[in-house]
Coordinates of C-alpha atoms in Angstrom, one line a residue:
M1 CA -17.0 -175.6 -286.2
D2 CA -16.1 -172.1 -287.3
S3 CA -19.1 -170.4 -285.7
E4 CA -18.0 -171.2 -282.1
P5 CA -14.8 -169.2 -282.2
N6 CA -16.6 -166.2 -283.7
D7 CA -19.2 -166.4 -280.9
N8 CA -16.6 -166.4 -278.3
N9 CA -14.8 -163.4 -279.8
A10 CA -18.1 -161.6 -279.9
E11 CA -18.6 -162.4 -276.2
E12 CA -15.1 -161.1 -275.4
K13 CA -15.6 -157.9 -277.4
K14 CA -18.9 -157.2 -275.8
N15 CA -19.0 -154.0 -273.7
P16 CA -19.1 -154.8 -269.9
E17 CA -21.9 -152.3 -269.5
Q18 CA -24.0 -154.0 -272.2
A19 CA -23.2 -157.4 -270.8
Y20 CA -24.3 -156.4 -267.4
R21 CA -27.6 -154.9 -268.6
E22 CA -28.4 -158.0 -270.7
W23 CA -27.6 -160.3 -267.8
F24 CA -29.9 -158.4 -265.4
K25 CA -32.8 -158.3 -267.9
E26 CA -32.5 -162.0 -268.5
F27 CA -32.4 -162.6 -264.8
I28 CA -35.6 -160.5 -264.3
R29 CA -37.3 -162.3 -267.2
Q30 CA -36.5 -165.7 -265.7
N31 CA -38.1 -164.7 -262.4
G32 CA -41.2 -163.5 -264.1
I33 CA -40.9 -159.9 -263.1
P34 CA -42.1 -157.1 -265.5
L35 CA -39.5 -154.4 -266.3
D36 CA -41.9 -151.6 -265.2
A37 CA -42.3 -153.1 -261.7
R38 CA -41.0 -151.0 -258.8
Y39 CA -38.7 -152.9 -256.5
T40 CA -37.0 -151.9 -253.3
V41 CA -33.2 -152.8 -253.2
I42 CA -31.9 -154.0 -249.9
A43 CA -28.2 -154.7 -249.7
I44 CA -26.7 -157.1 -247.1
V45 CA -23.0 -156.7 -246.3
D46 CA -21.4 -159.5 -244.3
F47 CA -18.4 -158.4 -242.1
T48 CA -18.3 -161.7 -240.2
S49 CA -14.8 -162.3 -238.9
T50 CA -15.0 -166.0 -239.2
P51 CA -13.0 -167.1 -242.2
F52 CA -14.4 -169.2 -245.1
R53 CA -18.0 -168.4 -244.3
D54 CA -20.6 -167.7 -247.0
T55 CA -23.6 -166.3 -245.2
S56 CA -25.6 -165.1 -248.1
N57 CA -28.2 -167.8 -247.8
S58 CA -28.4 -167.6 -244.1
V59 CA -28.9 -163.8 -244.1
L60 CA -31.7 -164.1 -246.6
R61 CA -33.4 -166.7 -244.5
L62 CA -33.0 -164.4 -241.5
L63 CA -34.9 -161.6 -243.4
Q64 CA -37.5 -163.9 -244.8
G65 CA -38.1 -165.9 -241.6
T66 CA -38.5 -169.3 -243.4
E67 CA -36.9 -172.7 -242.9
A68 CA -34.0 -173.9 -244.9
E69 CA -35.7 -176.7 -246.6
D70 CA -38.7 -174.6 -247.7
N71 CA -36.6 -171.6 -248.8
P72 CA -36.6 -171.2 -252.6
I73 CA -33.3 -169.3 -252.7
N74 CA -31.3 -172.5 -252.9
Q75 CA -32.3 -172.7 -256.6
D76 CA -29.7 -171.4 -259.0
S77 CA -32.2 -169.7 -261.2
Q78 CA -33.2 -167.2 -258.5
Q79 CA -29.9 -166.4 -256.9
R80 CA -26.9 -165.7 -259.1
S81 CA -24.0 -163.3 -259.5
P82 CA -23.8 -160.8 -262.4
P83 CA -20.7 -160.9 -264.7
D84 CA -17.5 -159.7 -263.2
L85 CA -19.3 -159.4 -259.8
E86 CA -18.6 -162.7 -258.2
R87 CA -18.7 -161.2 -254.7
L88 CA -22.3 -160.0 -255.2
K89 CA -25.3 -162.3 -255.2
V90 CA -28.8 -161.1 -256.4
Y91 CA -32.1 -162.5 -255.2
C92 CA -35.6 -161.2 -256.1
D93 CA -38.6 -161.6 -253.8
A94 CA -41.6 -161.3 -256.1
S95 CA -44.1 -161.4 -253.2
D96 CA -42.9 -158.3 -251.5
C97 CA -41.2 -156.6 -254.5
I98 CA -37.8 -156.7 -252.9
M99 CA -34.4 -157.2 -254.6
Y100 CA -31.6 -158.4 -252.2
L101 CA -28.0 -157.7 -253.0
S102 CA -25.8 -159.9 -250.8
I103 CA -22.0 -159.5 -250.5
T104 CA -19.6 -161.5 -248.3
L105 CA -16.2 -160.0 -247.6
N106 CA -14.7 -163.2 -246.3
L107 CA -12.3 -165.2 -248.4
T108 CA -13.7 -168.4 -249.6
A109 CA -12.0 -171.5 -250.9
Q110 CA -12.9 -170.5 -254.5
D111 CA -11.2 -167.1 -254.0
L112 CA -8.0 -168.7 -252.8
S113 CA -7.9 -171.4 -255.5
P114 CA -5.5 -169.4 -257.7
L115 CA -2.9 -169.7 -254.9
A116 CA -2.9 -173.5 -255.2
G117 CA -0.4 -173.4 -258.2
V118 CA 1.9 -170.7 -256.7
K119 CA 5.1 -172.0 -255.2
D120 CA 7.3 -169.9 -253.0
N121 CA 6.4 -166.6 -254.7
S122 CA 5.2 -164.0 -252.2
M123 CA 4.8 -161.3 -254.9
V124 CA 2.3 -163.3 -256.8
E125 CA 0.3 -164.0 -253.6
K126 CA 0.3 -160.3 -252.8
D127 CA -1.0 -159.5 -256.2
I128 CA -3.8 -162.0 -256.0
L129 CA -4.8 -160.9 -252.5
S130 CA -4.7 -157.2 -253.5
L131 CA -7.0 -157.9 -256.5
L132 CA -9.5 -159.6 -254.2
E133 CA -9.3 -156.5 -251.8
H134 CA -9.9 -154.2 -254.7
Q135 CA -12.8 -156.2 -255.9
N136 CA -14.4 -156.2 -252.5
F137 CA -14.0 -152.4 -252.1
R138 CA -15.5 -151.6 -255.5
T139 CA -18.4 -154.0 -254.9
L140 CA -19.1 -152.2 -251.6
L141 CA -19.1 -148.8 -253.3
F142 CA -21.4 -150.2 -256.0
T143 CA -23.7 -151.6 -253.3
F144 CA -24.0 -148.3 -251.4
L145 CA -24.7 -146.3 -254.5
T146 CA -27.5 -148.5 -255.9
S147 CA -29.3 -149.6 -252.7
D148 CA -32.2 -148.2 -250.7
V149 CA -31.2 -149.9 -247.5
V150 CA -27.9 -151.4 -246.4
V151 CA -27.7 -154.0 -243.7
I152 CA -24.3 -154.7 -242.1
L153 CA -24.0 -158.2 -240.6
N154 CA -21.5 -158.7 -237.8
D155 CA -20.8 -161.4 -235.4
S156 CA -19.7 -159.2 -232.5
R157 CA -21.5 -156.7 -230.2
L158 CA -19.1 -153.9 -231.1
L159 CA -18.0 -152.4 -234.4
T160 CA -14.5 -153.4 -235.4
T161 CA -11.9 -151.0 -236.9
A162 CA -12.3 -152.7 -240.2
I163 CA -15.9 -151.6 -240.5
T164 CA -15.3 -148.0 -239.5
S165 CA -12.3 -147.5 -241.7
T166 CA -14.0 -149.1 -244.7
L167 CA -17.1 -146.9 -244.3
R168 CA -15.0 -143.8 -243.8
L169 CA -13.0 -144.5 -246.9
L170 CA -16.2 -145.2 -248.9
S171 CA -17.8 -141.9 -247.6
A172 CA -14.7 -139.9 -248.8
L173 CA -14.8 -141.6 -252.2
K174 CA -18.5 -140.9 -252.7
R175 CA -17.9 -137.2 -252.1
K176 CA -15.2 -137.3 -254.8
I177 CA -17.3 -139.0 -257.5
F178 CA -20.6 -137.1 -256.8
P179 CA -20.2 -135.1 -260.0
L180 CA -20.2 -138.4 -261.9
L181 CA -23.7 -139.1 -260.4
G182 CA -24.9 -135.8 -261.8
H183 CA -23.6 -136.9 -265.3
L184 CA -25.4 -140.2 -264.7
E185 CA -28.8 -138.5 -264.1
E186 CA -28.3 -136.1 -267.0
K187 CA -27.5 -139.0 -269.3
L188 CA -30.1 -141.5 -268.3
F189 CA -33.1 -139.3 -267.3
G190 CA -32.5 -136.1 -269.2
T191 CA -32.4 -133.8 -266.2
D192 CA -30.2 -130.8 -265.8
A193 CA -29.4 -130.0 -262.2
D194 CA -28.0 -126.7 -261.0
S195 CA -24.3 -126.8 -260.4
S196 CA -24.6 -125.0 -257.1
Q197 CA -27.1 -127.5 -255.9
V198 CA -25.0 -130.4 -257.1
E199 CA -22.0 -129.4 -255.0
I200 CA -24.0 -129.6 -251.8
G201 CA -25.7 -132.8 -252.8
Q202 CA -29.0 -131.4 -253.8
G203 CA -30.9 -130.8 -257.0
F204 CA -31.0 -134.5 -258.0
S205 CA -34.0 -136.8 -258.3
Y206 CA -34.5 -140.5 -258.5
F207 CA -32.0 -142.7 -256.6
I208 CA -29.1 -140.2 -256.9
R209 CA -30.3 -137.9 -254.2
K210 CA -31.5 -140.8 -252.0
V211 CA -29.0 -141.9 -249.4
P212 CA -29.4 -145.5 -248.2
V213 CA -30.5 -146.2 -244.6
L214 CA -27.9 -148.1 -242.6
S215 CA -28.8 -150.9 -240.2
F216 CA -26.8 -153.4 -238.2
V217 CA -27.6 -157.0 -237.4
F218 CA -25.4 -158.6 -234.7
H219 CA -25.9 -162.3 -235.0
G220 CA -24.7 -165.1 -232.6
I221 CA -25.5 -162.9 -229.5
P222 CA -27.2 -164.8 -226.6
S223 CA -30.7 -163.6 -226.0
T224 CA -29.9 -163.1 -222.3
I225 CA -28.0 -159.9 -222.9
T226 CA -30.1 -158.4 -225.8
T227 CA -32.1 -156.0 -223.6
P228 CA -33.7 -152.8 -224.9
Q229 CA -31.3 -150.8 -222.7
F230 CA -28.3 -152.5 -224.2
Q231 CA -29.7 -151.9 -227.7
Q232 CA -30.2 -148.2 -227.0
N233 CA -26.7 -147.7 -225.6
L234 CA -25.2 -149.4 -228.6
E235 CA -27.2 -147.2 -231.0
S236 CA -26.1 -144.0 -229.2
R237 CA -22.4 -145.2 -229.2
I238 CA -22.6 -145.9 -233.0
Q239 CA -24.1 -142.5 -233.7
L240 CA -21.4 -140.7 -231.7
L241 CA -18.7 -142.7 -233.5
F242 CA -20.0 -142.0 -237.0
R243 CA -20.6 -138.3 -236.1
A244 CA -17.0 -138.0 -234.8
C245 CA -15.8 -139.6 -238.1
G246 CA -17.8 -137.0 -240.1
M247 CA -19.9 -139.7 -241.8
E248 CA -23.3 -138.9 -240.1
N249 CA -24.4 -135.2 -239.8
Y250 CA -28.1 -134.9 -239.6
D251 CA -29.8 -132.2 -237.6
R252 CA -33.1 -132.1 -235.8
L253 CA -34.7 -130.7 -239.0
Y254 CA -33.7 -133.8 -240.9
K255 CA -31.3 -131.9 -243.2
H256 CA -30.5 -134.0 -246.2
D257 CA -27.1 -134.2 -247.9
G258 CA -26.8 -136.3 -251.0
R259 CA -23.1 -136.6 -250.5
Q260 CA -23.5 -138.8 -247.4
L261 CA -22.7 -142.5 -247.8
F262 CA -25.6 -143.6 -245.5
F263 CA -28.2 -142.3 -243.1
L264 CA -29.0 -143.3 -239.5
P265 CA -32.6 -142.9 -238.3
P266 CA -32.7 -140.3 -235.4
S267 CA -33.7 -141.6 -232.0
S268 CA -36.7 -139.3 -231.9
L269 CA -38.4 -141.3 -234.6
S270 CA -38.4 -144.5 -232.4
Y271 CA -36.8 -146.6 -235.2
S272 CA -34.1 -149.0 -234.2
F273 CA -31.2 -149.6 -236.6
V274 CA -29.4 -152.1 -234.3
H275 CA -30.9 -155.6 -234.1
F276 CA -29.7 -158.9 -232.6
S277 CA -30.1 -162.5 -233.6
S278 CA -29.1 -165.4 -231.4
W279 CA -29.0 -167.7 -234.5
K280 CA -25.6 -168.2 -236.1
V281 CA -24.9 -168.7 -239.7
E282 CA -25.5 -172.0 -241.3
S283 CA -23.0 -174.8 -240.8
N284 CA -20.9 -176.6 -243.3
P285 CA -18.5 -179.5 -242.5
V286 CA -15.8 -178.1 -244.7
T287 CA -16.0 -174.5 -243.5
D288 CA -16.4 -175.6 -239.9
L289 CA -13.2 -177.7 -240.2
L290 CA -11.3 -174.7 -241.8
S291 CA -12.6 -172.2 -239.3
H292 CA -11.7 -174.5 -236.3
Y293 CA -8.3 -174.8 -237.8
F294 CA -7.7 -171.1 -238.1
C295 CA -9.3 -170.5 -234.6
G296 CA -7.1 -173.0 -232.9
F297 CA -9.4 -175.9 -233.1
E298 CA -11.8 -174.3 -230.5
T299 CA -15.3 -175.7 -230.9
E300 CA -18.4 -173.7 -229.9
K301 CA -22.0 -174.8 -229.4
P302 CA -24.7 -173.3 -231.6
S303 CA -26.3 -170.3 -230.1
W304 CA -29.8 -172.0 -229.9
E305 CA -28.2 -174.9 -227.8
E306 CA -26.7 -172.4 -225.4
A307 CA -30.1 -170.7 -225.0
G308 CA -31.8 -174.1 -224.5
Q309 CA -34.0 -173.8 -227.7
D310 CA -34.7 -176.5 -230.3
H311 CA -34.7 -174.5 -233.5
P312 CA -33.3 -171.2 -234.7
N313 CA -36.6 -170.1 -236.2
I314 CA -37.9 -169.3 -232.7
H315 CA -35.6 -166.2 -232.5
F316 CA -36.9 -164.6 -235.8
G317 CA -39.0 -162.0 -233.9
H318 CA -36.4 -159.3 -233.9
V319 CA -35.4 -160.0 -237.5
N320 CA -39.0 -159.8 -238.6
A321 CA -39.3 -156.4 -237.0
L322 CA -36.1 -155.3 -238.7
R323 CA -37.5 -156.5 -242.1
N324 CA -40.7 -154.5 -241.6
Q325 CA -38.7 -151.4 -240.6
L326 CA -36.4 -151.7 -243.7
L327 CA -39.4 -151.9 -246.0
E328 CA -40.9 -148.8 -244.4
W329 CA -37.7 -146.9 -244.5
A330 CA -37.0 -147.9 -248.1
K331 CA -40.3 -146.2 -249.2
K332 CA -39.3 -142.8 -247.8
S333 CA -36.3 -140.6 -248.4
Y334 CA -35.1 -137.4 -246.8
E335 CA -35.5 -134.9 -249.7
L336 CA -35.5 -131.1 -249.7
K337 CA -38.8 -129.6 -250.6
N338 CA -37.4 -126.0 -250.5
K339 CA -34.6 -124.1 -249.0
N340 CA -36.5 -123.2 -245.8
Q341 CA -38.6 -126.3 -245.0
R342 CA -37.3 -129.8 -244.5
N343 CA -39.4 -132.8 -243.8
F344 CA -40.2 -136.2 -245.1
A345 CA -41.3 -136.6 -248.7
E346 CA -42.6 -139.6 -250.4
N347 CA -40.1 -141.2 -252.7
T348 CA -41.0 -142.7 -256.0
V349 CA -39.4 -146.2 -256.1
L350 CA -37.4 -146.6 -259.3
E351 CA -38.6 -149.1 -261.9
I352 CA -36.5 -152.2 -262.5
D353 CA -35.7 -151.1 -266.0
S354 CA -34.4 -147.6 -264.9
W355 CA -32.5 -149.2 -262.0
I356 CA -30.7 -151.6 -264.4
N357 CA -29.7 -148.8 -266.7
A358 CA -28.4 -146.7 -263.9
S359 CA -26.5 -149.5 -262.2
A360 CA -25.0 -150.6 -265.5
F361 CA -23.6 -147.1 -266.0
L362 CA -22.0 -147.2 -262.5
F363 CA -20.8 -150.7 -263.1
A364 CA -18.9 -149.6 -266.2
K365 CA -17.3 -146.6 -264.3
I366 CA -16.5 -148.4 -261.1
F367 CA -15.3 -151.8 -262.2
I368 CA -12.4 -150.9 -264.3
P369 CA -10.1 -153.8 -265.0
V370 CA -7.0 -154.0 -262.9
F371 CA -4.0 -155.7 -264.4
N372 CA -0.8 -156.7 -262.6
A373 CA 2.5 -155.4 -263.9
D374 CA 4.6 -157.8 -266.0
R375 CA 7.4 -158.8 -263.6
K376 CA 9.5 -160.3 -266.4
K377 CA 10.8 -156.9 -267.4
S378 CA 14.4 -156.1 -266.7
V379 CA 15.2 -153.9 -263.7
E380 CA 17.0 -151.4 -265.9
E381 CA 13.9 -150.7 -267.8
V382 CA 11.8 -150.0 -264.7
V383 CA 14.6 -147.8 -263.3
Y384 CA 14.9 -145.8 -266.5
R385 CA 11.2 -145.3 -266.7
R386 CA 11.1 -144.0 -263.0
L387 CA 14.0 -141.7 -263.7
K388 CA 12.4 -140.3 -266.8
E389 CA 9.2 -139.6 -264.8
Y390 CA 11.2 -137.9 -262.0
I391 CA 13.2 -135.9 -264.5
E392 CA 10.1 -134.7 -266.4
L393 CA 8.5 -133.7 -263.1
D394 CA 11.6 -131.9 -261.9
R395 CA 11.8 -130.0 -265.2
Q396 CA 8.3 -128.7 -264.8
V397 CA 8.9 -127.8 -261.2
S398 CA 12.2 -126.1 -262.0
L399 CA 10.7 -124.2 -264.9
S400 CA 7.9 -122.9 -262.8
H401 CA 10.2 -122.0 -259.9
C402 CA 12.7 -120.2 -262.2
K403 CA 9.9 -118.2 -263.9
Q404 CA 8.8 -116.9 -260.5
A405 CA 12.4 -116.4 -259.3
M406 CA 13.3 -114.3 -262.4
N407 CA 10.4 -111.9 -261.9
K408 CA 11.3 -111.5 -258.3
S409 CA 15.0 -111.0 -259.2
I410 CA 14.2 -108.3 -261.7
D411 CA 12.0 -106.5 -259.2
W412 CA 14.7 -106.8 -256.6
Y413 CA 17.3 -105.5 -258.9
I414 CA 15.3 -102.5 -260.0
A415 CA 14.3 -101.6 -256.5
G416 CA 17.7 -102.3 -254.9
C417 CA 20.0 -100.8 -257.6
P418 CA 18.6 -97.6 -259.1
P419 CA 20.4 -96.1 -262.2
H420 CA 21.8 -93.3 -260.0
Y421 CA 22.7 -94.6 -256.6
T422 CA 24.3 -91.5 -254.9
E423 CA 26.2 -91.3 -251.6
Q424 CA 23.3 -89.4 -250.0
L425 CA 20.8 -92.1 -250.9
H426 CA 23.1 -94.8 -249.4
E427 CA 23.7 -92.8 -246.3
H428 CA 19.9 -92.3 -245.9
K429 CA 19.3 -96.1 -246.2
V430 CA 22.0 -96.9 -243.6
K431 CA 20.6 -94.3 -241.2
S432 CA 17.1 -95.6 -241.6
K433 CA 18.2 -99.1 -240.9
R434 CA 20.2 -98.0 -237.8
N435 CA 17.2 -96.1 -236.5
N436 CA 14.9 -99.0 -237.0
S437 CA 17.2 -101.5 -235.3
S438 CA 17.8 -101.4 -231.5
G439 CA 19.9 -103.1 -228.8
T440 CA 22.6 -105.5 -229.9
V441 CA 21.6 -105.3 -233.6
A442 CA 22.7 -101.7 -233.9
S443 CA 26.0 -102.3 -232.2
K444 CA 26.7 -105.3 -234.4
E445 CA 26.0 -103.2 -237.5
D446 CA 28.3 -100.5 -236.3
N447 CA 31.1 -103.0 -235.6
V448 CA 30.7 -104.5 -239.1
N449 CA 30.8 -101.1 -240.8
R450 CA 33.9 -100.0 -238.9
K451 CA 35.8 -103.3 -239.6
D452 CA 34.8 -103.0 -243.3
Q453 CA 36.0 -99.5 -243.6
E454 CA 39.4 -100.4 -241.9
K455 CA 39.8 -103.4 -244.2
H456 CA 39.2 -101.5 -247.4
S457 CA 41.1 -98.5 -246.4
K458 CA 44.3 -100.4 -246.0
K459 CA 43.9 -102.4 -249.3
P460 CA 43.1 -100.5 -252.5
L461 CA 40.5 -101.8 -254.7
F462 CA 42.5 -101.5 -257.9
D463 CA 46.3 -101.6 -258.0
D464 CA 46.9 -100.7 -261.6
K465 CA 45.9 -97.1 -261.4
P466 CA 47.1 -94.4 -259.0
R467 CA 44.9 -93.6 -256.1
S468 CA 44.6 -90.0 -257.1
S469 CA 42.8 -90.9 -260.2
R470 CA 40.1 -93.0 -258.5
K471 CA 37.3 -91.9 -256.3
S472 CA 35.5 -94.7 -254.5
K473 CA 32.2 -94.4 -252.7
R474 CA 32.3 -96.8 -249.8
G475 CA 29.3 -98.2 -248.0
R476 CA 27.4 -101.4 -247.2
G477 CA 26.2 -103.4 -250.1
S478 CA 24.3 -106.7 -250.4
G479 CA 27.2 -108.7 -251.8
K480 CA 30.4 -108.9 -253.7
Y481 CA 31.5 -111.4 -256.3
G482 CA 33.7 -114.2 -254.7
R483 CA 35.8 -116.9 -256.2
E484 CA 33.2 -119.6 -256.4
G485 CA 30.2 -117.3 -257.0
R486 CA 29.1 -117.4 -253.3
L487 CA 27.5 -114.6 -251.5
K488 CA 30.0 -112.4 -249.6
P489 CA 28.6 -109.5 -247.5
N490 CA 29.8 -105.9 -247.4
G491 CA 31.0 -104.6 -250.8
Y492 CA 31.2 -101.4 -252.8
L493 CA 28.0 -100.0 -254.2
G494 CA 29.2 -97.4 -256.6
I495 CA 32.6 -96.5 -258.1
E496 CA 33.5 -93.4 -260.2
Y497 CA 36.2 -93.7 -262.9
D498 CA 38.1 -90.9 -264.5
N499 CA 37.7 -90.5 -268.3
T500 CA 41.1 -90.1 -269.9
T501 CA 39.7 -88.1 -272.8
N502 CA 38.2 -85.1 -271.1
G503 CA 38.9 -85.6 -267.4
S504 CA 35.3 -85.7 -266.3
P505 CA 34.3 -88.6 -264.1
I506 CA 31.8 -91.2 -265.3
N507 CA 29.6 -93.1 -262.8
A508 CA 30.1 -96.8 -263.5
Q509 CA 27.3 -98.3 -261.4
L510 CA 28.0 -101.9 -260.4
Q511 CA 25.6 -104.4 -261.9
R512 CA 23.9 -106.8 -259.5
I513 CA 22.9 -110.1 -261.0
I514 CA 20.7 -112.4 -258.8
I515 CA 20.8 -116.1 -259.7
V516 CA 18.4 -118.6 -258.1
T517 CA 19.5 -122.2 -258.6
P518 CA 16.4 -124.4 -258.9
G519 CA 16.0 -127.1 -256.3
A520 CA 17.2 -129.9 -258.6
P521 CA 19.9 -132.5 -258.0
I522 CA 22.2 -130.8 -260.4
S523 CA 24.7 -127.9 -260.5
C524 CA 24.7 -125.0 -262.9
V525 CA 27.7 -123.5 -264.7
L526 CA 27.6 -119.8 -265.3
S527 CA 29.6 -117.7 -267.7
P528 CA 28.8 -114.0 -267.3
S529 CA 29.6 -111.6 -270.0
V530 CA 29.2 -107.8 -270.8
K531 CA 27.9 -106.5 -274.1
I532 CA 29.5 -103.3 -275.5
E533 CA 27.4 -101.4 -278.1
L534 CA 29.0 -99.1 -280.6
D535 CA 26.8 -97.6 -283.2
E536 CA 25.1 -100.6 -284.7
H537 CA 27.7 -103.1 -283.7
T538 CA 27.7 -105.2 -280.5
V539 CA 30.5 -107.3 -279.0
T540 CA 30.2 -109.6 -276.0
I541 CA 33.2 -109.7 -273.5
P542 CA 33.3 -112.7 -271.0
L543 CA 34.1 -111.8 -267.5
C544 CA 35.5 -115.2 -266.4
D545 CA 37.3 -118.1 -267.8
K546 CA 36.0 -120.2 -270.6
E547 CA 34.9 -123.0 -268.2
G548 CA 32.9 -120.6 -266.1
F549 CA 32.2 -121.2 -262.5
V550 CA 29.9 -123.7 -260.8
L551 CA 26.8 -122.6 -258.9
P552 CA 25.9 -124.9 -256.0
K553 CA 22.6 -126.5 -256.1
E554 CA 19.7 -125.1 -254.0
S555 CA 21.4 -121.7 -253.4
V556 CA 20.9 -118.0 -254.2
V557 CA 24.0 -116.3 -255.6
V558 CA 24.4 -112.6 -256.0
L559 CA 27.0 -111.4 -258.6
R560 CA 28.2 -107.8 -258.7
L561 CA 29.7 -106.9 -262.0
P562 CA 30.6 -103.5 -263.4
Y563 CA 29.0 -101.9 -266.4
I564 CA 31.6 -101.2 -269.1
Y565 CA 31.5 -98.0 -271.1
Y566 CA 33.2 -97.5 -274.4
D567 CA 33.9 -94.0 -275.6
G568 CA 35.3 -94.9 -279.0
Q569 CA 38.9 -95.1 -277.9
T570 CA 39.4 -97.1 -274.7
P571 CA 36.9 -99.0 -272.5
I572 CA 36.4 -97.6 -268.9
S573 CA 36.4 -100.5 -266.5
P574 CA 38.3 -101.9 -263.5
P575 CA 41.8 -102.0 -265.0
T576 CA 42.9 -105.6 -264.2
E577 CA 45.4 -107.3 -266.5
E578 CA 42.9 -110.0 -267.5
L579 CA 40.2 -107.6 -268.5
K580 CA 42.7 -105.3 -270.3
A581 CA 43.7 -108.2 -272.6
K582 CA 40.0 -109.0 -273.3
F583 CA 39.2 -105.4 -274.0
N584 CA 42.2 -105.1 -276.4
L585 CA 40.8 -108.1 -278.2
A586 CA 37.3 -106.5 -278.3
K587 CA 38.8 -103.2 -279.5
H588 CA 40.7 -105.1 -282.3
F589 CA 37.5 -106.9 -283.2
L590 CA 35.5 -103.7 -283.4
S591 CA 38.0 -101.9 -285.4
T592 CA 38.4 -104.8 -287.9
H593 CA 34.6 -105.2 -288.1
I594 CA 34.2 -101.5 -288.8
N595 CA 36.9 -101.4 -291.4
E596 CA 35.3 -104.4 -293.2
A597 CA 31.9 -102.8 -293.1
S598 CA 33.2 -99.5 -294.5

């Protein structure tokens, strides 16, 4: 009694790749096929639009051309599905050394059985249907990567948007995972392909370089319209469609690209990849009832009754021709002999054992388990997790943005504000700008300069010192500090202050600080200050209130603050009352600190 749970646990802990490999080897052994046999893999993809149809048996009968009662594929021992691949059915034809992979994309009653216990829960239904869709898509990718020939079965004369969009998505995905295929060959076969050749889809051997040949079978088409001219027109339209979508790009030299999802035979080789069959898929009372219900209870006669025939096997002529062509195409591959010469090269069909190992590796990489999120979690937890992700992302973006902005700001400051910005240099820049501008731009600049001079000539810059002891150099600047830290045009670039000790003027260049607020949903508070150095002592004087001022988000603010010089007795700065009090505190701090140090 105790051994059974242990066996179950061992099965659960078994690696999916190992379980897949063991299942396939057991399947091959039951069919009496040696592992060193070389088999051709033909995949059949059913895009039939009729719901609840399982056409796997019918398609295999079409390719074999045998009657239903004599067909051995009805036996469970010869047609089964690998583990975790319920959408895929495998059948081995030992007489012709062919392995068929059949996949049906229609929903069956077994697929929708989990919805039976769901009551009024649309989210659960969406989860179940999304899992089925993911399973179908991964099975399709696995089929295109492991097959020699892919046959698409459709019940219409034209390709639907579902087929073209699915193939285009698969083609883009294969180009993304192509380096994985190189790792696969290196791991399984011990080959080491050149990286430059791998990027263009070359340099591989075995089945990795081989691109499957694509063929279409349109079933249920009356034999009266399946003329050779209609077949050629449909082939040319399909080629133009795939070429426009970027999925089929051969040239007349048969250039091979291993990154392609499939390959269409060129018309010059007289191989047809479009075939018709007037026989419809096999009937089933339950599926017929469901399909009639979803189609509005419209009944249709079988195609062989419309054509006046007695049995569908009469119309197997086109399908037998298709089967012979598929076998011939599967034995050849478009490979590159050298860089200058392109032609057909005989391909070595992979052994069953090697194919199982390679497909098992792909199976483990493609069929990753997909789990639905637990919807019992609180809304707050989900919201907090999302906010945390956004905040972390915003921090990274802001950090990168600020690093770049700081370098640009430093360069801008050094280039725009040299240590000695004289009146001649300023006039030269203004003159150069006036000469480079023309028309209304120059007149506007003159009006702005004139109004700026009139404005500042009537109102002195500093009111605490007499005008005779102050010399101001007026001119156009890039900005002046405002109340809220916003950019205000037209300010003073350089100001000269008189030194009270010896009477010689000292140039106090205005310091320009450029602040770039990151594009984050927050505001920054800035508290600028000036450092005064005396011998080995340094004191920091704030230039605004304790609260600072708020910088608006997503803005660029330019602050213009003066340098402060200290000559040992009094600081030389704009003599406002607020700064005077702060400088007195700084002077008292410095004198106290010096006395304590002495």
